[in-house]
Short mmCIF file of C-alpha atoms in Angstrom, two decimals:
data_model
loop_
_atom_site.label_atom_id
_atom_site.label_comp_id
_atom_site.label_asym_id
_atom_site.label_seq_id
_atom_site.Cartn_x
_atom_site.Cartn_y
_atom_site.Cartn_z
CA MET A 2 -6.90 15.17 -18.63
CA THR A 3 -8.30 16.43 -15.17
CA GLN A 4 -6.61 15.81 -12.13
CA ARG A 5 -9.47 14.12 -11.43
CA ARG A 6 -8.54 11.09 -13.68
CA VAL A 7 -4.93 11.50 -12.55
CA LEU A 8 -5.46 10.24 -9.32
CA ALA A 9 -8.35 8.06 -9.66
CA GLY A 10 -5.48 6.16 -12.31
CA PHE A 11 -3.04 6.51 -9.69
CA GLY A 12 -5.11 5.23 -7.02
CA ALA A 13 -6.17 2.27 -9.18
CA GLY A 14 -2.76 1.48 -10.07
CA CYS A 15 -1.45 1.45 -6.74
CA LEU A 16 -3.66 -0.68 -5.65
CA SER A 17 -3.17 -3.03 -8.39
CA MET A 18 0.07 -3.14 -7.54
CA LEU A 19 -0.83 -3.80 -3.66
CA ALA A 20 -2.82 -7.09 -4.91
CA PHE A 21 -0.07 -7.89 -6.86
CA ILE A 22 2.40 -7.77 -4.10
CA CYS A 23 -0.04 -9.62 -2.17
CA LEU A 24 -0.82 -12.28 -4.00
CA ALA A 25 2.26 -13.22 -5.00
CA GLY A 26 3.03 -14.91 -1.99
CA HIS A 27 6.73 -15.77 -1.37
CA GLU A 28 7.56 -13.89 -4.33
CA ARG A 29 6.81 -11.06 -2.39
CA PRO A 30 9.89 -9.30 -0.93
CA GLY A 31 11.93 -10.67 1.58
CA THR A 32 10.71 -10.21 5.11
CA GLY A 33 13.98 -9.10 6.87
CA PRO A 34 14.49 -7.94 10.33
CA THR A 35 11.25 -6.99 12.27
CA LEU A 36 10.59 -3.32 12.83
CA LEU A 37 7.48 -3.21 15.01
CA ARG A 38 6.67 -6.05 17.19
CA ILE A 39 3.13 -6.95 17.98
CA THR A 40 3.14 -10.39 19.69
CA ASP A 41 6.16 -12.63 20.39
CA THR A 42 5.48 -14.65 16.87
CA HIS A 43 3.77 -11.27 14.59
CA GLY A 44 5.06 -8.23 13.34
CA ILE A 45 6.03 -5.38 11.05
CA ASN A 46 8.72 -6.67 8.89
CA ARG A 47 11.12 -4.67 6.44
CA GLY A 48 9.35 -6.80 3.74
CA ASP A 49 6.00 -5.32 4.47
CA LEU A 50 7.12 -2.08 3.92
CA PRO A 51 6.17 -1.70 0.11
CA VAL A 52 2.88 -2.86 0.71
CA LEU A 53 1.81 -0.46 3.44
CA ILE A 54 3.21 2.46 1.36
CA ILE A 55 1.51 1.67 -1.88
CA TRP A 56 -1.52 0.98 0.47
CA GLY A 57 -1.52 4.61 1.53
CA LEU A 58 -0.50 6.12 -1.61
CA GLY A 59 -3.92 4.45 -2.43
CA LEU A 60 -5.69 5.66 0.75
CA LEU A 61 -4.56 9.17 -0.29
CA ALA A 62 -5.61 9.07 -4.04
CA CYS A 63 -8.69 7.96 -2.50
CA LEU A 64 -9.46 10.55 -0.06
CA LEU A 65 -8.47 13.51 -2.60
CA LEU A 66 -11.26 11.74 -4.87
CA SER A 67 -13.56 11.85 -2.74
CA ARG A 68 -13.62 15.58 -1.98
CA GLU A 69 -15.55 18.19 -3.29
CA PRO A 70 -14.15 19.96 -6.30
#
């Protein structure tokens, strides 16, 4: 299997997992304490970290795939 196919599968898996976590609603990891306050009522919570990490990995796979061979 080529490296590009592995990266494509990895990226698809990451983005699918991200979609599942986002669509799961209340079933996603608990919000936990606020790590970065954006406004008085909004911010980045510990429960947001899995979503952000998976999103970043998916973007990295897309970036690697977009490079010329």
